[in-house]
Short mmCIF file of N, CA and C in Angstrom, two decimals:
data_model
loop_
_atom_site.label_atom_id
_atom_site.label_comp_id
_atom_site.label_asym_id
_atom_site.label_seq_id
_atom_site.Cartn_x
_atom_site.Cartn_y
_atom_site.Cartn_z
N ILE A 1 94.93 108.08 116.81
CA ILE A 1 94.97 109.30 115.57
C ILE A 1 93.67 109.62 114.34
N LEU A 2 93.10 110.49 114.65
CA LEU A 2 92.22 110.52 114.07
C LEU A 2 92.52 111.93 112.93
N THR A 3 92.59 111.61 111.55
CA THR A 3 93.29 112.79 110.40
C THR A 3 91.98 113.11 110.10
N ASP A 4 91.83 114.10 109.11
CA ASP A 4 91.12 114.72 108.53
C ASP A 4 91.36 115.58 107.49
N ASN A 5 91.20 116.07 106.19
CA ASN A 5 91.73 116.81 105.28
C ASN A 5 90.75 117.94 104.81
N THR A 6 90.17 118.87 105.29
CA THR A 6 89.09 119.85 104.78
C THR A 6 89.71 120.96 104.34
N ASP A 7 90.61 121.09 103.77
CA ASP A 7 91.21 121.52 102.37
C ASP A 7 90.72 121.71 101.51
N LEU A 8 90.16 122.44 100.65
CA LEU A 8 89.55 121.86 99.40
C LEU A 8 90.34 122.45 97.99
N GLU A 9 91.42 122.80 98.44
CA GLU A 9 92.13 123.17 97.69
C GLU A 9 93.67 122.18 97.64
N THR A 10 93.50 121.17 97.69
CA THR A 10 94.47 120.10 98.14
C THR A 10 95.36 120.16 96.79
N PRO A 11 96.39 120.34 96.53
CA PRO A 11 97.20 119.80 95.63
C PRO A 11 97.33 118.42 95.26
N PRO A 12 97.18 118.12 93.87
CA PRO A 12 97.11 116.95 93.82
C PRO A 12 97.96 115.63 94.39
N GLU A 13 99.34 116.11 94.92
CA GLU A 13 101.04 115.96 95.35
C GLU A 13 100.35 115.62 96.94
N LEU A 14 99.41 116.11 97.05
CA LEU A 14 99.07 115.92 98.85
C LEU A 14 97.84 115.15 99.26
N VAL A 15 97.55 114.99 97.90
CA VAL A 15 96.19 114.10 98.30
C VAL A 15 96.67 113.20 99.02
N SER A 16 95.82 112.47 99.79
CA SER A 16 95.71 111.31 100.88
C SER A 16 96.89 111.68 102.25
N ALA A 17 97.77 113.22 102.06
CA ALA A 17 98.36 113.30 102.97
C ALA A 17 98.17 113.04 104.38
N ASP A 18 96.63 112.94 104.53
CA ASP A 18 96.10 113.19 105.83
C ASP A 18 96.40 111.72 106.26
N ARG A 19 96.53 110.86 105.38
CA ARG A 19 96.30 109.36 106.28
C ARG A 19 97.82 109.17 106.24
N THR A 20 98.75 109.65 105.38
CA THR A 20 99.90 109.62 105.35
C THR A 20 100.59 110.57 106.93
N LEU A 21 100.28 111.33 107.48
CA LEU A 21 100.54 112.11 108.34
C LEU A 21 100.42 111.55 109.44
N ALA A 22 98.85 110.80 109.57
CA ALA A 22 98.26 110.05 110.55
C ALA A 22 99.75 108.46 110.95
N GLU A 23 99.90 107.82 109.46
CA GLU A 23 100.75 106.95 109.89
C GLU A 23 102.27 107.53 110.76
N MET A 24 102.74 108.60 109.74
CA MET A 24 104.14 109.03 110.76
C MET A 24 103.78 109.66 111.96
N LEU A 25 102.95 110.13 112.19
CA LEU A 25 102.69 110.84 113.82
C LEU A 25 101.85 109.79 114.35
N ALA A 26 101.88 108.66 114.03
CA ALA A 26 101.52 107.55 114.95
C ALA A 26 102.56 106.63 115.26
N GLN A 27 103.75 106.45 114.37
CA GLN A 27 105.08 105.88 114.40
C GLN A 27 105.89 107.02 115.35
N LYS A 28 106.05 108.21 115.07
CA LYS A 28 106.73 109.20 115.79
C LYS A 28 106.43 109.26 116.85
N LEU A 29 105.50 109.51 117.57
CA LEU A 29 104.92 109.11 118.70
C LEU A 29 105.36 107.93 119.44
N ARG A 30 105.12 106.87 119.02
CA ARG A 30 105.68 105.25 119.15
C ARG A 30 107.05 105.29 119.59
N ASP A 31 108.06 106.06 118.71
CA ASP A 31 109.25 105.92 118.91
C ASP A 31 109.76 107.32 120.05
N MET A 32 109.33 107.98 120.20
CA MET A 32 109.60 109.23 121.26
C MET A 32 108.82 108.53 122.38
N CYS A 33 107.70 107.83 122.60
CA CYS A 33 107.30 107.59 124.11
C CYS A 33 108.31 106.49 124.44
N GLU A 34 108.50 105.35 123.68
CA GLU A 34 109.33 104.39 123.93
C GLU A 34 111.42 104.77 124.15
N ALA A 35 111.47 106.05 123.99
CA ALA A 35 112.80 106.49 124.09
C ALA A 35 112.51 107.25 125.82
N ASN A 36 111.00 107.78 125.81
CA ASN A 36 110.89 108.29 127.01
C ASN A 36 110.70 107.58 128.23
N ASN A 37 110.59 106.02 127.91
CA ASN A 37 110.24 104.60 129.18
C ASN A 37 108.64 105.21 129.15
N GLU A 38 108.00 105.38 128.03
CA GLU A 38 106.13 105.85 128.75
C GLU A 38 105.40 104.52 127.95
N ASN A 39 104.96 103.93 128.72
CA ASN A 39 103.87 102.61 128.32
C ASN A 39 102.79 103.73 127.62
N VAL A 40 102.69 103.46 126.33
CA VAL A 40 101.45 103.91 125.39
C VAL A 40 101.39 103.10 124.29
N THR A 41 99.97 103.21 124.05
CA THR A 41 99.41 102.30 122.91
C THR A 41 98.77 103.10 122.06
N ILE A 42 98.98 102.97 120.72
CA ILE A 42 98.54 104.14 119.25
C ILE A 42 97.74 103.02 118.98
N ILE A 43 96.74 103.14 118.40
CA ILE A 43 95.87 102.09 117.50
C ILE A 43 96.53 102.53 116.11
N ASN A 44 96.63 101.17 115.48
CA ASN A 44 96.95 101.33 113.86
C ASN A 44 96.07 102.07 112.67
N PRO A 45 96.86 102.72 112.51
CA PRO A 45 96.30 104.28 111.72
C PRO A 45 95.32 103.32 110.63
N HIS A 46 95.64 102.56 110.00
CA HIS A 46 94.99 101.66 109.07
C HIS A 46 93.24 101.02 109.76
N LYS A 47 93.58 100.92 110.98
CA LYS A 47 92.18 100.41 111.62
C LYS A 47 91.35 101.70 111.59
N VAL A 48 91.92 102.86 112.10
CA VAL A 48 91.40 104.17 112.27
C VAL A 48 90.42 104.25 110.76
N GLU A 49 91.23 104.01 109.74
CA GLU A 49 90.83 104.35 108.49
C GLU A 49 89.99 103.63 107.97
N GLU A 50 90.00 102.39 108.49
CA GLU A 50 88.85 101.31 108.28
C GLU A 50 87.56 101.49 108.89
N PHE A 51 87.93 102.09 110.30
CA PHE A 51 86.56 102.85 110.72
C PHE A 51 86.02 103.78 110.27
N LYS A 52 86.75 104.94 109.78
CA LYS A 52 86.09 105.94 108.98
C LYS A 52 85.45 105.55 107.57
N ALA A 53 85.92 104.72 107.07
CA ALA A 53 85.20 103.68 105.71
C ALA A 53 84.02 103.45 105.79
N THR A 54 83.90 102.44 107.25
CA THR A 54 82.75 101.72 107.83
C THR A 54 81.74 103.00 108.11
N HIS A 55 82.21 104.05 108.98
CA HIS A 55 81.20 104.76 109.44
C HIS A 55 81.16 106.36 108.78
N PRO A 56 80.79 106.11 107.70
CA PRO A 56 81.27 107.64 106.79
C PRO A 56 80.69 109.24 107.72
N ASN A 57 79.80 108.45 108.74
CA ASN A 57 78.99 109.99 109.29
C ASN A 57 79.92 110.35 110.58
N TRP A 58 81.24 109.73 110.52
CA TRP A 58 82.11 109.46 111.87
C TRP A 58 82.23 111.22 112.58
N ARG A 59 82.35 112.06 111.39
CA ARG A 59 82.07 113.60 111.55
C ARG A 59 81.36 114.21 112.64
N GLN A 60 79.74 113.05 112.37
CA GLN A 60 78.85 113.34 112.83
C GLN A 60 78.36 112.77 114.30
N GLU A 61 79.93 111.99 114.91
CA GLU A 61 79.31 111.20 115.74
C GLU A 61 78.75 112.28 116.83
N PRO A 62 78.45 111.93 118.26
CA PRO A 62 78.15 113.36 119.34
C PRO A 62 79.56 113.81 119.96
N ASN A 63 80.37 112.85 119.53
CA ASN A 63 81.83 113.86 119.84
C ASN A 63 83.00 113.09 119.90
N LEU A 64 84.57 113.51 119.74
CA LEU A 64 85.36 112.64 119.78
C LEU A 64 85.35 111.38 120.42
N GLY A 65 84.51 111.77 121.94
CA GLY A 65 84.95 110.59 123.04
C GLY A 65 84.01 109.32 122.73
N GLU A 66 83.00 109.68 121.67
CA GLU A 66 82.35 108.24 121.36
C GLU A 66 82.87 107.51 120.31
N VAL A 67 83.49 108.07 119.37
CA VAL A 67 85.02 107.51 118.37
C VAL A 67 85.85 106.90 119.10
N GLY A 68 86.40 107.65 120.20
CA GLY A 68 87.68 106.77 121.21
C GLY A 68 87.41 105.33 121.97
N ARG A 69 85.90 105.68 122.17
CA ARG A 69 85.24 104.05 123.23
C ARG A 69 84.99 103.07 122.04
N GLN A 70 84.76 103.26 120.77
CA GLN A 70 84.87 102.46 119.91
C GLN A 70 86.47 101.79 119.96
N PHE A 71 87.38 102.62 120.00
CA PHE A 71 88.63 101.90 119.91
C PHE A 71 88.90 101.10 121.58
N LYS A 72 88.55 101.78 122.66
CA LYS A 72 88.80 101.61 123.91
C LYS A 72 90.04 102.33 124.15
N ALA A 73 89.96 103.30 123.75
CA ALA A 73 91.16 104.46 123.84
C ALA A 73 91.18 105.30 125.16
N ASP A 74 91.68 105.94 125.48
CA ASP A 74 91.66 106.99 126.28
C ASP A 74 91.74 108.30 126.13
N PHE A 75 92.48 108.48 125.15
CA PHE A 75 92.39 110.16 124.45
C PHE A 75 92.38 109.87 122.98
N VAL A 76 92.05 110.60 122.30
CA VAL A 76 91.68 110.78 120.96
C VAL A 76 92.18 112.19 120.64
N ILE A 77 93.53 111.91 119.48
CA ILE A 77 94.15 112.92 118.94
C ILE A 77 93.28 113.21 117.82
N TYR A 78 92.95 114.20 117.41
CA TYR A 78 92.35 114.61 116.28
C TYR A 78 92.80 115.52 115.57
N VAL A 79 93.69 115.23 114.49
CA VAL A 79 94.41 116.75 113.63
C VAL A 79 93.22 116.91 112.30
N GLU A 80 92.94 118.24 112.21
CA GLU A 80 92.02 118.44 110.69
C GLU A 80 93.05 119.28 110.16
N ILE A 81 93.43 119.01 108.90
CA ILE A 81 94.05 119.64 108.04
C ILE A 81 93.28 121.07 107.40
N GLY A 82 93.81 121.78 107.61
CA GLY A 82 92.94 123.21 107.22
C GLY A 82 93.50 123.77 105.75
N LYS A 83 94.85 123.63 105.35
CA LYS A 83 95.68 124.06 104.42
C LYS A 83 97.25 123.37 104.70
N LEU A 84 97.24 122.69 103.41
CA LEU A 84 98.42 121.81 103.30
C LEU A 84 98.82 122.59 101.77
N GLY A 85 100.26 122.95 101.52
CA GLY A 85 101.36 123.64 100.61
C GLY A 85 102.47 122.84 100.78
N MET A 86 102.82 122.60 99.22
CA MET A 86 104.47 122.15 99.07
C MET A 86 105.44 123.49 98.32
N TYR A 87 104.73 124.36 98.10
CA TYR A 87 105.88 125.30 97.26
C TYR A 87 105.57 126.88 98.06
N GLU A 88 106.80 127.59 97.83
CA GLU A 88 106.84 128.80 97.97
C GLU A 88 105.95 129.70 97.04
N ALA A 89 105.22 130.38 98.28
CA ALA A 89 103.87 131.40 97.43
C ALA A 89 104.66 132.31 96.48
N GLY A 90 104.47 132.40 95.36
CA GLY A 90 104.70 133.41 94.24
C GLY A 90 105.88 132.64 93.83
N SER A 91 106.69 131.64 93.91
CA SER A 91 107.34 131.23 93.09
C SER A 91 107.05 130.08 91.73
N SER A 92 105.81 130.17 91.62
CA SER A 92 105.66 129.66 90.01
C SER A 92 105.91 127.82 89.98
N GLN A 93 105.83 127.57 91.68
CA GLN A 93 106.39 126.19 91.42
C GLN A 93 107.67 125.77 91.68
N THR A 94 108.72 126.74 91.59
CA THR A 94 110.04 126.18 91.29
C THR A 94 110.63 126.08 92.59
N LEU A 95 110.12 126.21 93.96
CA LEU A 95 110.60 126.61 95.35
C LEU A 95 109.69 125.76 95.97
N TYR A 96 110.63 124.56 96.77
CA TYR A 96 109.60 123.91 97.39
C TYR A 96 109.71 124.82 98.92
N ARG A 97 108.49 124.86 99.82
CA ARG A 97 108.39 125.23 101.20
C ARG A 97 107.24 124.96 101.57
N GLY A 98 107.36 124.17 102.32
CA GLY A 98 105.99 123.37 103.24
C GLY A 98 105.11 124.12 103.80
N GLN A 99 103.64 124.66 103.91
CA GLN A 99 103.05 125.07 104.85
C GLN A 99 101.97 124.30 105.02
N ALA A 100 101.93 124.21 106.54
CA ALA A 100 100.13 123.33 107.17
C ALA A 100 99.74 124.43 108.33
N SER A 101 98.56 124.42 108.09
CA SER A 101 97.66 124.92 108.99
C SER A 101 96.65 123.65 109.36
N LEU A 102 96.68 123.51 110.57
CA LEU A 102 96.23 122.31 111.60
C LEU A 102 95.30 122.89 112.47
N SER A 103 94.50 122.35 112.50
CA SER A 103 93.68 121.93 113.97
C SER A 103 93.57 120.97 115.04
N VAL A 104 94.32 121.14 116.07
CA VAL A 104 94.55 120.03 116.73
C VAL A 104 93.52 119.71 118.03
N HIS A 105 93.10 118.65 118.08
CA HIS A 105 92.15 118.10 119.04
C HIS A 105 92.54 117.37 119.72
N LEU A 106 92.72 117.48 121.48
CA LEU A 106 92.82 115.85 122.17
C LEU A 106 91.43 116.19 123.32
N VAL A 107 90.98 114.85 123.24
CA VAL A 107 89.84 114.38 123.87
C VAL A 107 90.26 113.42 124.93
N ASP A 108 90.12 113.77 126.26
CA ASP A 108 90.19 112.77 127.35
C ASP A 108 88.62 111.77 126.97
N VAL A 109 88.99 110.84 126.72
CA VAL A 109 87.60 109.58 126.45
C VAL A 109 86.57 109.89 127.56
N SER A 110 87.04 109.41 128.86
CA SER A 110 86.46 109.47 129.90
C SER A 110 85.73 110.86 130.38
N LYS A 111 86.00 112.02 129.76
CA LYS A 111 85.66 113.71 129.94
C LYS A 111 85.76 113.97 128.35
N PRO A 112 85.00 113.93 127.64
CA PRO A 112 84.63 114.55 126.21
C PRO A 112 84.38 115.97 126.61
N GLU A 113 83.66 116.06 127.46
CA GLU A 113 82.94 117.56 127.59
C GLU A 113 83.60 118.54 128.24
N GLU A 114 84.55 118.02 128.78
CA GLU A 114 85.78 118.82 129.29
C GLU A 114 86.97 119.17 128.10
N ALA A 115 86.56 118.78 127.03
CA ALA A 115 87.50 118.96 126.20
C ALA A 115 88.31 120.39 125.87
N PRO A 116 89.58 120.40 125.78
CA PRO A 116 89.66 121.80 125.49
C PRO A 116 89.57 122.57 124.05
N LEU A 117 89.08 123.76 124.08
CA LEU A 117 88.89 123.66 122.61
C LEU A 117 90.41 123.53 121.16
N PRO A 118 90.01 123.26 120.48
CA PRO A 118 91.25 122.92 119.16
C PRO A 118 92.46 123.77 119.35
N ARG A 119 93.21 123.78 119.23
CA ARG A 119 94.54 124.68 119.06
C ARG A 119 94.79 124.44 117.36
N GLN A 120 95.18 125.98 117.24
CA GLN A 120 95.01 126.30 115.75
C GLN A 120 96.88 126.31 115.46
N ILE A 121 97.63 125.68 115.10
CA ILE A 121 98.98 125.37 114.94
C ILE A 121 99.27 125.24 113.17
N SER A 122 100.16 126.13 112.86
CA SER A 122 100.95 126.36 111.58
C SER A 122 101.97 126.11 111.64
N PHE A 123 102.54 125.31 110.25
CA PHE A 123 104.32 125.01 110.32
C PHE A 123 104.98 125.21 108.77
N THR A 124 105.91 125.66 108.88
CA THR A 124 106.69 126.07 107.75
C THR A 124 107.87 124.87 107.65
N TYR A 125 108.14 124.79 106.48
CA TYR A 125 109.19 123.50 106.17
C TYR A 125 109.91 124.02 104.69
N PRO A 126 111.18 123.67 104.54
CA PRO A 126 112.36 124.32 105.94
C PRO A 126 111.67 125.72 106.02
N ASP A 127 111.93 125.57 108.01
CA ASP A 127 111.82 127.20 108.33
C ASP A 127 112.86 127.86 108.16
N THR A 128 113.96 127.52 108.98
CA THR A 128 115.13 128.33 109.11
C THR A 128 115.99 128.55 107.37
N ARG A 129 116.44 127.66 107.05
CA ARG A 129 117.11 127.82 105.95
C ARG A 129 116.54 127.99 104.55
N GLY A 130 115.25 128.44 104.68
CA GLY A 130 114.90 128.60 103.39
C GLY A 130 114.39 127.83 102.62
N PRO A 131 113.86 128.42 101.40
CA PRO A 131 113.05 127.78 100.49
C PRO A 131 114.24 126.21 99.76
N ILE A 132 113.54 125.56 98.96
CA ILE A 132 114.32 124.37 98.55
C ILE A 132 114.24 124.57 97.12
N PRO A 133 115.12 124.56 96.14
CA PRO A 133 115.46 124.32 94.44
C PRO A 133 114.39 123.44 94.01
N VAL A 134 113.25 122.83 93.44
CA VAL A 134 112.82 121.60 92.93
C VAL A 134 113.60 121.28 92.04
N GLU A 135 114.77 121.50 91.52
CA GLU A 135 115.85 120.73 91.05
C GLU A 135 116.53 119.81 91.85
N ASP A 136 116.55 120.41 92.86
CA ASP A 136 117.35 119.50 93.95
C ASP A 136 116.67 118.18 94.79
N MET A 137 115.41 117.94 94.43
CA MET A 137 114.55 117.22 95.11
C MET A 137 113.38 116.76 94.23
N GLN A 138 113.15 115.53 94.43
CA GLN A 138 111.60 114.99 93.14
C GLN A 138 110.72 115.31 94.48
N PRO A 139 109.69 115.51 94.08
CA PRO A 139 108.12 115.84 94.27
C PRO A 139 107.66 114.82 95.81
N MET A 140 107.74 113.74 95.62
CA MET A 140 107.88 112.74 96.66
C MET A 140 108.55 112.71 97.68
N GLU A 141 109.94 113.07 97.83
CA GLU A 141 110.52 112.90 98.35
C GLU A 141 110.62 114.63 99.31
N PHE A 142 110.23 115.38 98.65
CA PHE A 142 110.33 116.41 99.49
C PHE A 142 108.73 116.60 100.87
N ARG A 143 107.82 115.92 99.76
CA ARG A 143 106.54 115.55 100.46
C ARG A 143 106.48 114.74 101.84
N GLN A 144 107.44 113.55 101.39
CA GLN A 144 107.88 112.57 103.04
C GLN A 144 108.63 113.46 104.07
N LYS A 145 109.90 114.54 103.56
CA LYS A 145 110.47 115.12 104.58
C LYS A 145 109.36 116.35 105.26
N PHE A 146 108.88 116.92 104.26
CA PHE A 146 107.54 118.01 105.09
C PHE A 146 106.89 117.25 105.96
N LEU A 147 105.96 116.15 105.38
CA LEU A 147 105.28 115.39 106.10
C LEU A 147 105.56 115.08 107.43
N GLY A 148 106.93 114.19 107.48
CA GLY A 148 107.60 114.24 108.59
C GLY A 148 108.17 114.83 109.68
N TYR A 149 108.46 116.11 109.16
CA TYR A 149 108.49 117.33 110.25
C TYR A 149 106.98 117.81 110.90
N VAL A 150 106.33 117.98 110.18
CA VAL A 150 105.01 118.11 110.91
C VAL A 150 104.69 116.83 111.66
N ALA A 151 104.76 115.77 111.29
CA ALA A 151 104.48 114.64 112.38
C ALA A 151 105.34 114.82 113.30
N TRP A 152 106.70 115.43 113.53
CA TRP A 152 107.73 115.44 114.33
C TRP A 152 107.39 116.39 115.51
N ARG A 153 106.59 117.73 114.61
CA ARG A 153 106.21 119.08 115.51
C ARG A 153 105.29 118.49 116.09
N LEU A 154 104.49 117.83 115.86
CA LEU A 154 102.88 117.39 116.36
C LEU A 154 103.44 116.51 117.72
N GLY A 155 104.13 115.51 117.28
CA GLY A 155 104.55 114.40 118.24
C GLY A 155 105.27 114.93 119.80
N ARG A 156 105.82 116.06 119.25
CA ARG A 156 106.13 117.32 120.67
C ARG A 156 104.98 117.25 121.74
N ASN A 157 104.32 117.80 121.20
CA ASN A 157 103.10 118.09 121.92
C ASN A 157 102.27 117.14 123.15
N TRP A 158 102.25 116.16 122.90
CA TRP A 158 102.02 114.96 124.02
C TRP A 158 103.54 114.26 124.34
N THR A 159 104.53 114.17 124.19
CA THR A 159 105.70 113.79 124.88
C THR A 159 107.39 114.19 124.92
N ALA A 160 107.42 114.23 125.43
CA ALA A 160 108.75 114.94 125.52
C ALA A 160 109.72 114.65 124.52
N ILE A 161 110.85 115.31 124.15
CA ILE A 161 111.63 115.03 122.83
C ILE A 161 112.89 114.45 123.48
N PRO A 162 112.91 113.41 122.84
CA PRO A 162 114.22 112.70 123.55
C PRO A 162 115.58 113.31 123.27
N ILE A 163 116.56 113.62 123.92
CA ILE A 163 117.49 114.30 123.45
C ILE A 163 118.23 114.06 122.15
N ARG A 164 118.41 112.65 121.68
CA ARG A 164 118.91 112.32 120.40
C ARG A 164 118.18 113.21 119.23
N GLU A 165 117.10 113.66 119.49
CA GLU A 165 115.84 114.03 118.37
C GLU A 165 115.41 115.43 118.65
N SER A 166 116.29 116.27 119.91
CA SER A 166 116.48 117.96 119.73
C SER A 166 115.78 118.75 119.09
N TYR A 167 116.40 118.21 117.75
CA TYR A 167 116.40 119.10 116.53
C TYR A 167 116.25 118.17 115.58
N TYR A 168 115.64 118.81 114.42
CA TYR A 168 114.83 118.37 112.90
C TYR A 168 116.20 117.74 112.30
N GLU A 169 116.84 116.74 112.15
CA GLU A 169 117.66 116.89 111.61
C GLU A 169 117.62 117.25 110.00
N ASP A 170 116.34 117.63 109.55
CA ASP A 170 116.15 117.85 107.99
C ASP A 170 116.00 119.40 107.91
N GLU A 171 115.90 120.27 109.08
CA GLU A 171 115.30 121.52 108.66
C GLU A 171 116.71 122.44 108.53
#
């Protein structure tokens, strides 16, 4: 799982959210695949971060398949964060309502030239019950819940949702 934050206006509370999201998504996928009895190995996100740090031009690799070959992976999930926010628009930061706009690529390393176009995905959290007053929760607690929700929603793209997780408990 590769993540990258291209949002030039990332608020301070969401700096490094791409790394946190990669860790949460990796764990969520592991858990979901295990619950579904699927034998899937997910590269440790820390190893991916080390690769990115030692290959500063990783974005310019000929393709994501080449990056995947570095890890002997069958597939590469690349999540590009276009926009992240924690607050309801127009609330003067008095209400939490996370928004994420992502571009998601899934590349079969054996056929990178056949990779489909990236999917544009947007999430709002919480979605159905409305925004949360900031006095009800610390910013880092909301950040964790919001990114956990995004990881859960992303994970549903690549494996079935176990019955016990058919809804997100914090939604």
